[in-house]
PDB file of C-alpha atoms in Angstrom:
ATOM      1  CA  MET W   1     -27.362 -58.239-118.433  1.00 43.00           C
ATOM      2  CA  SER W   2     -25.911 -57.571-121.884  1.00 40.00           C
ATOM      3  CA  SER W   3     -26.546 -53.835-121.607  1.00 44.00           C
ATOM      4  CA  LEU W   4     -24.991 -53.721-118.148  1.00 40.00           C
ATOM      5  CA  ARG W   5     -21.872 -55.437-119.434  1.00 42.00           C
ATOM      6  CA  ILE W   6     -21.560 -52.834-122.144  1.00 40.00           C
ATOM      7  CA  LEU W   7     -21.783 -50.089-119.518  1.00 44.00           C
ATOM      8  CA  ALA W   8     -18.833 -51.624-117.682  1.00 41.00           C
ATOM      9  CA  ALA W   9     -16.661 -51.990-120.755  1.00 42.00           C
ATOM     10  CA  GLY W  10     -14.932 -48.635-120.382  1.00 45.00           C
ATOM     11  CA  LEU W  11     -13.852 -49.466-116.853  1.00 40.00           C
ATOM     12  CA  LEU W  12     -12.559 -52.834-117.876  1.00 38.00           C
ATOM     13  CA  ALA W  13     -10.420 -51.617-120.753  1.00 41.00           C
ATOM     14  CA  SER W  14      -7.440 -51.356-118.426  1.00 38.00           C
ATOM     15  CA  ALA W  15      -8.105 -54.594-116.521  1.00 35.00           C
ATOM     16  CA  LEU W  16      -5.143 -56.843-116.008  1.00 33.00           C
ATOM     17  CA  ALA W  17      -4.636 -60.212-117.668  1.00 35.00           C
ATOM     18  CA  VAL W  18      -6.385 -63.214-116.234  1.00 33.00           C
ATOM     19  CA  VAL W  19      -4.714 -64.721-113.191  1.00 33.00           C
ATOM     20  CA  PRO W  20      -5.649 -68.363-112.541  1.00 35.00           C
ATOM     21  CA  PRO W  21      -7.256 -69.141-109.161  1.00 36.00           C
ATOM     22  CA  LEU W  22      -4.988 -70.517-106.492  1.00 34.00           C
ATOM     23  CA  ALA W  23      -5.708 -73.434-104.215  1.00 36.00           C
ATOM     24  CA  THR W  24      -6.515 -72.772-100.587  1.00 38.00           C
ATOM     25  CA  SER W  25      -3.282 -72.907 -98.623  1.00 37.00           C
ATOM     26  CA  HIS W  26      -4.629 -74.154 -95.324  1.00 38.00           C
ATOM     27  CA  ALA W  27      -6.545 -77.170 -94.155  1.00 37.00           C
ATOM     28  CA  GLU W  28     -10.032 -76.373 -92.917  1.00 47.00           C
ATOM     29  CA  SER W  29     -11.238 -77.826 -89.640  1.00 49.00           C
ATOM     30  CA  SER W  30     -13.880 -80.545 -89.794  1.00 51.00           C
ATOM     31  CA  PRO W  31     -17.596 -79.658 -89.592  1.00 50.00           C
ATOM     32  CA  ALA W  32     -17.860 -81.492 -86.272  1.00 48.00           C
ATOM     33  CA  SER W  33     -15.014 -79.557 -84.664  1.00 53.00           C
ATOM     34  CA  ARG W  34     -16.382 -76.263 -85.967  1.00 54.00           C
ATOM     35  CA  THR W  35     -19.824 -77.035 -84.526  1.00 58.00           C
ATOM     36  CA  GLN W  36     -18.323 -77.658 -81.080  1.00 67.00           C
ATOM     37  CA  ALA W  37     -16.122 -74.563 -81.132  1.00 82.00           C
ATOM     38  CA  CYS W  38     -18.948 -72.362 -82.463  1.00 92.00           C
ATOM     39  CA  ALA W  39     -21.593 -73.305 -79.928  1.00 94.00           C
ATOM     40  CA  HIS W  40     -22.812 -69.704 -79.671  1.00 95.00           C
ATOM     41  CA  GLY W  41     -23.000 -69.106 -83.373  1.00 96.00           C
ATOM     42  CA  TYR W  42     -21.235 -67.094 -86.038  1.00 97.00           C
ATOM     43  CA  VAL W  43     -20.500 -63.477 -86.818  1.00 98.00           C
ATOM     44  CA  ALA W  44     -19.051 -62.170 -90.071  1.00 98.00           C
ATOM     45  CA  LEU W  45     -15.781 -60.237 -90.094  1.00 98.00           C
ATOM     46  CA  THR W  46     -15.792 -57.924 -93.109  1.00 98.00           C
ATOM     47  CA  PHE W  47     -13.090 -55.623 -94.448  1.00 98.00           C
ATOM     48  CA  ASP W  48     -13.836 -52.819 -96.911  1.00 98.00           C
ATOM     49  CA  ASP W  49     -11.724 -50.734 -99.313  1.00 98.00           C
ATOM     50  CA  GLY W  50      -8.802 -53.055-100.049  1.00 98.00           C
ATOM     51  CA  PRO W  51      -6.523 -54.424-101.195  1.00 98.00           C
ATOM     52  CA  SER W  52      -4.062 -52.107 -99.509  1.00 98.00           C
ATOM     53  CA  THR W  53      -0.849 -51.843 -97.520  1.00 98.00           C
ATOM     54  CA  THR W  54      -2.503 -53.722 -94.648  1.00 98.00           C
ATOM     55  CA  THR W  55      -3.896 -56.686 -96.612  1.00 98.00           C
ATOM     56  CA  THR W  56      -0.941 -58.982 -96.000  1.00 98.00           C
ATOM     57  CA  ALA W  57      -0.857 -58.185 -92.278  1.00 98.00           C
ATOM     58  CA  ILE W  58      -4.598 -58.804 -91.909  1.00 98.00           C
ATOM     59  CA  LEU W  59      -4.332 -62.123 -93.728  1.00 98.00           C
ATOM     60  CA  GLN W  60      -1.427 -63.124 -91.488  1.00 97.00           C
ATOM     61  CA  ALA W  61      -3.305 -62.114 -88.346  1.00 97.00           C
ATOM     62  CA  LEU W  62      -6.332 -64.157 -89.399  1.00 97.00           C
ATOM     63  CA  HIS W  63      -4.138 -67.153 -90.201  1.00 96.00           C
ATOM     64  CA  ASP W  64      -2.171 -66.947 -86.971  1.00 95.00           C
ATOM     65  CA  ASN W  65      -5.322 -66.888 -84.864  1.00 91.00           C
ATOM     66  CA  GLY W  66      -7.177 -69.992 -85.883  1.00 84.00           C
ATOM     67  CA  LEU W  67      -7.139 -69.856 -89.690  1.00 75.00           C
ATOM     68  CA  THR W  68     -10.051 -67.430 -89.464  1.00 88.00           C
ATOM     69  CA  ARG W  69     -11.939 -66.541 -92.625  1.00 95.00           C
ATOM     70  CA  ALA W  70     -13.421 -63.149 -93.460  1.00 98.00           C
ATOM     71  CA  THR W  71     -15.102 -61.307 -96.321  1.00 98.00           C
ATOM     72  CA  PHE W  72     -13.123 -58.673 -98.206  1.00 98.00           C
ATOM     73  CA  PHE W  73     -15.258 -56.081 -99.996  1.00 98.00           C
ATOM     74  CA  ASN W  74     -12.664 -54.821-102.433  1.00 98.00           C
ATOM     75  CA  ILE W  75     -12.616 -51.761-104.661  1.00 98.00           C
ATOM     76  CA  GLY W  76     -12.134 -52.610-108.341  1.00 98.00           C
ATOM     77  CA  ALA W  77      -9.481 -49.955-108.951  1.00 98.00           C
ATOM     78  CA  GLN W  78      -7.499 -51.295-105.983  1.00 98.00           C
ATOM     79  CA  GLU W  79      -7.729 -54.835-107.313  1.00 98.00           C
ATOM     80  CA  GLN W  80      -6.237 -53.664-110.591  1.00 98.00           C
ATOM     81  CA  LEU W  81      -3.367 -52.029-108.706  1.00 98.00           C
ATOM     82  CA  HIS W  82      -2.708 -55.047-106.469  1.00 98.00           C
ATOM     83  CA  PRO W  83      -3.648 -58.269-108.289  1.00 98.00           C
ATOM     84  CA  ASP W  84      -1.138 -60.224-106.206  1.00 98.00           C
ATOM     85  CA  LEU W  85      -3.031 -59.314-103.030  1.00 98.00           C
ATOM     86  CA  VAL W  86      -6.320 -60.372-104.597  1.00 98.00           C
ATOM     87  CA  THR W  87      -4.947 -63.819-105.351  1.00 97.00           C
ATOM     88  CA  ALA W  88      -3.358 -63.940-101.883  1.00 98.00           C
ATOM     89  CA  GLU W  89      -6.813 -63.415-100.368  1.00 98.00           C
ATOM     90  CA  GLN W  90      -8.175 -66.189-102.526  1.00 98.00           C
ATOM     91  CA  ALA W  91      -5.324 -68.533-101.613  1.00 97.00           C
ATOM     92  CA  ALA W  92      -6.002 -67.869 -97.926  1.00 97.00           C
ATOM     93  CA  GLY W  93      -9.623 -68.938 -98.373  1.00 96.00           C
ATOM     94  CA  GLN W  94     -11.132 -65.501 -97.836  1.00 98.00           C
ATOM     95  CA  TRP W  95     -14.512 -64.665 -99.371  1.00 98.00           C
ATOM     96  CA  PRO W  96     -14.738 -61.879-101.975  1.00 98.00           C
ATOM     97  CA  GLY W  97     -17.187 -59.000-102.119  1.00 98.00           C
ATOM     98  CA  ASP W  98     -17.819 -56.143-104.560  1.00 98.00           C
ATOM     99  CA  HIS W  99     -17.347 -52.596-103.202  1.00 98.00           C
ATOM    100  CA  THR W 100     -17.641 -50.796-106.583  1.00 98.00           C
ATOM    101  CA  TYR W 101     -14.873 -49.628-108.865  1.00 98.00           C
ATOM    102  CA  SER W 102     -14.097 -46.174-107.417  1.00 98.00           C
ATOM    103  CA  HIS W 103     -16.053 -45.971-104.118  1.00 98.00           C
ATOM    104  CA  PRO W 104     -18.535 -43.255-105.129  1.00 98.00           C
ATOM    105  CA  PHE W 105     -21.856 -42.173-103.632  1.00 98.00           C
ATOM    106  CA  LEU W 106     -23.870 -44.606-105.738  1.00 98.00           C
ATOM    107  CA  ASP W 107     -27.162 -42.917-104.888  1.00 97.00           C
ATOM    108  CA  GLU W 108     -25.914 -39.750-106.625  1.00 98.00           C
ATOM    109  CA  LEU W 109     -25.116 -41.523-109.901  1.00 98.00           C
ATOM    110  CA  THR W 110     -27.321 -42.358-112.843  1.00 97.00           C
ATOM    111  CA  THR W 111     -28.513 -45.925-113.137  1.00 96.00           C
ATOM    112  CA  SER W 112     -26.028 -46.608-115.941  1.00 97.00           C
ATOM    113  CA  GLN W 113     -23.117 -45.144-113.950  1.00 98.00           C
ATOM    114  CA  ALA W 114     -24.022 -47.180-110.868  1.00 98.00           C
ATOM    115  CA  ALA W 115     -24.305 -50.323-112.979  1.00 97.00           C
ATOM    116  CA  ALA W 116     -20.828 -49.782-114.448  1.00 98.00           C
ATOM    117  CA  GLU W 117     -19.358 -49.256-110.962  1.00 98.00           C
ATOM    118  CA  ILE W 118     -20.826 -52.503-109.646  1.00 98.00           C
ATOM    119  CA  LEU W 119     -20.523 -54.792-112.662  1.00 96.00           C
ATOM    120  CA  GLY W 120     -17.084 -53.516-113.567  1.00 95.00           C
ATOM    121  CA  THR W 121     -15.635 -54.633-110.247  1.00 97.00           C
ATOM    122  CA  GLN W 122     -17.377 -57.990-110.408  1.00 96.00           C
ATOM    123  CA  GLN W 123     -15.864 -58.659-113.822  1.00 96.00           C
ATOM    124  CA  ILE W 124     -12.398 -57.461-112.789  1.00 98.00           C
ATOM    125  CA  HIS W 125     -12.446 -59.876-109.843  1.00 98.00           C
ATOM    126  CA  GLU W 126     -13.559 -62.715-112.103  1.00 98.00           C
ATOM    127  CA  GLN W 127     -10.738 -61.942-114.528  1.00 98.00           C
ATOM    128  CA  LEU W 128      -8.162 -62.065-111.750  1.00 98.00           C
ATOM    129  CA  THR W 129      -9.431 -65.111-109.873  1.00 98.00           C
ATOM    130  CA  GLY W 130     -11.900 -67.033-111.991  1.00 97.00           C
ATOM    131  CA  VAL W 131     -14.502 -66.410-109.265  1.00 96.00           C
ATOM    132  CA  ARG W 132     -17.588 -64.233-109.735  1.00 96.00           C
ATOM    133  CA  GLU W 133     -18.438 -62.171-106.648  1.00 97.00           C
ATOM    134  CA  ALA W 134     -21.821 -62.957-105.068  1.00 98.00           C
ATOM    135  CA  LEU W 135     -21.817 -60.220-102.409  1.00 98.00           C
ATOM    136  CA  PHE W 136     -22.056 -56.457-102.872  1.00 98.00           C
ATOM    137  CA  ARG W 137     -21.615 -53.610-100.381  1.00 98.00           C
ATOM    138  CA  PRO W 138     -22.501 -50.036-101.393  1.00 98.00           C
ATOM    139  CA  PRO W 139     -19.887 -47.484-100.282  1.00 98.00           C
ATOM    140  CA  TYR W 140     -20.862 -45.662 -97.087  1.00 97.00           C
ATOM    141  CA  GLY W 141     -23.928 -47.899 -96.917  1.00 97.00           C
ATOM    142  CA  ARG W 142     -25.692 -45.485 -99.250  1.00 96.00           C
ATOM    143  CA  THR W 143     -28.212 -47.512-101.192  1.00 96.00           C
ATOM    144  CA  THR W 144     -31.646 -47.365-102.771  1.00 96.00           C
ATOM    145  CA  PRO W 145     -34.130 -49.984-103.963  1.00 95.00           C
ATOM    146  CA  GLU W 146     -32.825 -49.372-107.487  1.00 96.00           C
ATOM    147  CA  ILE W 147     -29.209 -50.011-106.448  1.00 97.00           C
ATOM    148  CA  ARG W 148     -30.232 -53.153-104.621  1.00 96.00           C
ATOM    149  CA  ALA W 149     -32.081 -54.328-107.716  1.00 96.00           C
ATOM    150  CA  LEU W 150     -29.030 -53.626-109.896  1.00 96.00           C
ATOM    151  CA  ALA W 151     -26.862 -55.813-107.668  1.00 97.00           C
ATOM    152  CA  ARG W 152     -29.510 -58.522-107.669  1.00 97.00           C
ATOM    153  CA  SER W 153     -29.656 -58.444-111.486  1.00 96.00           C
ATOM    154  CA  MET W 154     -25.928 -59.236-111.460  1.00 96.00           C
ATOM    155  CA  GLY W 155     -26.440 -62.195-109.130  1.00 96.00           C
ATOM    156  CA  MET W 156     -25.265 -60.419-105.978  1.00 97.00           C
ATOM    157  CA  THR W 157     -26.743 -60.006-102.501  1.00 98.00           C
ATOM    158  CA  GLU W 158     -26.453 -56.513-101.019  1.00 98.00           C
ATOM    159  CA  VAL W 159     -24.694 -56.586 -97.636  1.00 98.00           C
ATOM    160  CA  LEU W 160     -24.616 -53.740 -95.112  1.00 98.00           C
ATOM    161  CA  TRP W 161     -23.550 -54.262 -91.478  1.00 98.00           C
ATOM    162  CA  THR W 162     -24.910 -54.440 -87.937  1.00 98.00           C
ATOM    163  CA  VAL W 163     -21.730 -53.622 -85.978  1.00 98.00           C
ATOM    164  CA  ASP W 164     -19.622 -50.579 -86.933  1.00 98.00           C
ATOM    165  CA  THR W 165     -16.160 -50.548 -85.341  1.00 98.00           C
ATOM    166  CA  GLN W 166     -15.509 -46.996 -86.638  1.00 98.00           C
ATOM    167  CA  ASP W 167     -11.931 -47.896 -87.460  1.00 98.00           C
ATOM    168  CA  TYR W 168     -12.168 -45.476 -90.406  1.00 98.00           C
ATOM    169  CA  ALA W 169     -12.974 -42.620 -87.992  1.00 98.00           C
ATOM    170  CA  GLY W 170      -9.794 -42.822 -85.925  1.00 97.00           C
ATOM    171  CA  ALA W 171     -11.023 -45.325 -83.356  1.00 98.00           C
ATOM    172  CA  THR W 172      -8.345 -46.778 -81.112  1.00 98.00           C
ATOM    173  CA  THR W 173      -7.492 -50.451 -81.214  1.00 98.00           C
ATOM    174  CA  ALA W 174      -9.169 -50.872 -77.831  1.00 98.00           C
ATOM    175  CA  HIS W 175     -12.378 -49.307 -79.155  1.00 98.00           C
ATOM    176  CA  ILE W 176     -12.353 -51.458 -82.292  1.00 98.00           C
ATOM    177  CA  VAL W 177     -11.895 -54.596 -80.203  1.00 98.00           C
ATOM    178  CA  ALA W 178     -14.562 -53.683 -77.643  1.00 98.00           C
ATOM    179  CA  THR W 179     -17.096 -52.859 -80.334  1.00 98.00           C
ATOM    180  CA  ALA W 180     -16.459 -56.053 -82.271  1.00 98.00           C
ATOM    181  CA  LEU W 181     -16.622 -58.198 -79.149  1.00 98.00           C
ATOM    182  CA  ALA W 182     -20.094 -56.827 -78.374  1.00 97.00           C
ATOM    183  CA  ALA W 183     -21.340 -58.701 -81.442  1.00 97.00           C
ATOM    184  CA  HIS W 184     -23.843 -61.526 -81.179  1.00 96.00           C
ATOM    185  CA  ARG W 185     -24.940 -64.438 -83.322  1.00 97.00           C
ATOM    186  CA  GLY W 186     -25.583 -63.354 -86.908  1.00 97.00           C
ATOM    187  CA  ASP W 187     -23.954 -59.935 -86.661  1.00 98.00           C
ATOM    188  CA  ILE W 188     -21.927 -58.533 -89.552  1.00 98.00           C
ATOM    189  CA  ILE W 189     -18.932 -56.521 -88.335  1.00 98.00           C
ATOM    190  CA  LEU W 190     -17.594 -53.605 -90.389  1.00 98.00           C
ATOM    191  CA  MET W 191     -13.835 -53.029 -90.510  1.00 98.00           C
ATOM    192  CA  HIS W 192     -11.495 -51.728 -93.184  1.00 98.00           C
ATOM    193  CA  ASP W 193      -8.447 -52.922 -95.092  1.00 98.00           C
ATOM    194  CA  ALA W 194      -7.338 -49.369 -95.774  1.00 98.00           C
ATOM    195  CA  GLY W 195      -3.966 -48.909 -94.129  1.00 98.00           C
ATOM    196  CA  TYR W 196      -5.155 -48.640 -90.526  1.00 98.00           C
ATOM    197  CA  ALA W 197      -2.581 -50.103 -88.127  1.00 98.00           C
ATOM    198  CA  THR W 198      -5.216 -49.999 -85.381  1.00 98.00           C
ATOM    199  CA  THR W 199      -7.361 -52.459 -87.325  1.00 98.00           C
ATOM    200  CA  VAL W 200      -4.472 -54.844 -87.886  1.00 98.00           C
ATOM    201  CA  ALA W 201      -3.660 -54.775 -84.168  1.00 98.00           C
ATOM    202  CA  ALA W 202      -7.296 -55.412 -83.286  1.00 98.00           C
ATOM    203  CA  VAL W 203      -7.778 -58.535 -85.407  1.00 98.00           C
ATOM    204  CA  PRO W 204      -5.985 -61.061 -83.135  1.00 97.00           C
ATOM    205  CA  GLN W 205      -7.797 -59.745 -80.061  1.00 97.00           C
ATOM    206  CA  ILE W 206     -11.154 -59.898 -81.823  1.00 97.00           C
ATOM    207  CA  VAL W 207     -10.653 -63.462 -83.040  1.00 96.00           C
ATOM    208  CA  ARG W 208      -9.471 -64.683 -79.627  1.00 95.00           C
ATOM    209  CA  GLY W 209     -12.200 -62.805 -77.786  1.00 96.00           C
ATOM    210  CA  LEU W 210     -14.931 -64.242 -79.983  1.00 96.00           C
ATOM    211  CA  ALA W 211     -13.485 -67.741 -79.568  1.00 94.00           C
ATOM    212  CA  ASP W 212     -13.589 -67.312 -75.778  1.00 95.00           C
ATOM    213  CA  ARG W 213     -17.337 -66.712 -76.133  1.00 95.00           C
ATOM    214  CA  GLY W 214     -17.851 -69.733 -78.366  1.00 95.00           C
ATOM    215  CA  ILE W 215     -18.408 -67.541 -81.429  1.00 96.00           C
ATOM    216  CA  CYS W 216     -16.715 -68.169 -84.767  1.00 95.00           C
ATOM    217  CA  ALA W 217     -16.091 -66.028 -87.810  1.00 94.00           C
ATOM    218  CA  GLY W 218     -18.638 -67.182 -90.351  1.00 96.00           C
ATOM    219  CA  ARG W 219     -19.731 -66.557 -93.884  1.00 97.00           C
ATOM    220  CA  VAL W 220     -22.119 -63.838 -95.070  1.00 98.00           C
ATOM    221  CA  VAL W 221     -25.248 -65.617 -96.325  1.00 97.00           C
ATOM    222  CA  PRO W 222     -28.554 -64.357 -97.737  1.00 97.00           C
ATOM    223  CA  THR W 223     -31.632 -64.455 -95.532  1.00 97.00           C
ATOM    224  CA  ARG W 224     -35.330 -64.090 -96.266  1.00 95.00           C
ATOM    225  CA  HIS W 225     -35.822 -61.935 -93.189  1.00 95.00           C
ATOM    226  CA  PRO W 226     -34.946 -58.216 -93.174  1.00 96.00           C
ATOM    227  CA  VAL W 227     -31.982 -57.218 -91.005  1.00 97.00           C
ATOM    228  CA  THR W 228     -31.783 -53.712 -89.558  1.00 96.00           C
ATOM    229  CA  ALA W 229     -28.528 -51.929 -90.332  1.00 96.00           C
ATOM    230  CA  TRP W 230     -29.608 -48.651 -88.735  1.00 90.00           C
ATOM    231  CA  PRO W 231     -33.000 -46.973 -88.319  1.00 87.00           C
ATOM    232  CA  GLY W 232     -34.795 -46.971 -91.640  1.00 88.00           C
ATOM    233  CA  THR W 233     -32.238 -49.119 -93.450  1.00 94.00           C
ATOM    234  CA  THR W 234     -32.540 -52.863 -93.906  1.00 95.00           C
ATOM    235  CA  PHE W 235     -30.822 -55.573 -95.905  1.00 97.00           C
ATOM    236  CA  PHE W 236     -31.153 -59.330 -96.337  1.00 97.00           C
ATOM    237  CA  ALA W 237     -27.977 -61.052 -95.151  1.00 98.00           C
ATOM    238  CA  THR W 238     -26.614 -62.551 -91.973  1.00 98.00           C
ATOM    239  CA  ALA W 239     -23.607 -64.486 -90.680  1.00 98.00           C
ATOM    240  CA  GLY W 240     -23.793 -68.245 -90.901  1.00 96.00           C
ATOM    241  CA  ARG W 241     -21.804 -71.450 -90.845  1.00 92.00           C
ATOM    242  CA  TRP W 242     -19.391 -72.227 -93.654  1.00 83.00           C
TER     243      TRP W 242
END
């Protein structure tokens, strides 16, 4: 670990001053009420690439539709630019994830470069919030056993996805909603906090549609069993109760 921290030092030279963690601003429902409302299980709503111009709107949409919680896989450079949005996510009870410092093709980097990308973001987030990220998502889903091992050495579980809304590819709001609502128990849904108005508009419909099916937005949790992201690619995480 000490050598990996040294590799990240250059990235962290410009990190912002420590921002103390904020208390959660909403009251969580009781375990009993969640169990009843989530009779058909949990899926994980995940948002990559933030914080951005849509972060506040996504947080508001989640709050306005049942105090829903999601996982935000943030880019380290974006967290440095928008520390107020990072602490806003924390205050809203959202779960943090590491999406590297600059969103590169990790599988094209050297081991030391990949380590700096991953560890640098984890340390930036800890500086801003006091919380060390436990989840890691490689940009574009491009990973290798070595990258997965790097994340694991930093105490993080690699997380890919099982449902791709394609919001980054110009999908309409209707398409994003329909794709997300096809999810089943344990699925991890990929969306983006990257300035897409279509994604913001889709969030309320997704949350309400899942609730109508007795499905709740849950937490990404490690699993011992391999999960298929796409043919030939697996990871070890699923959506579970929080």
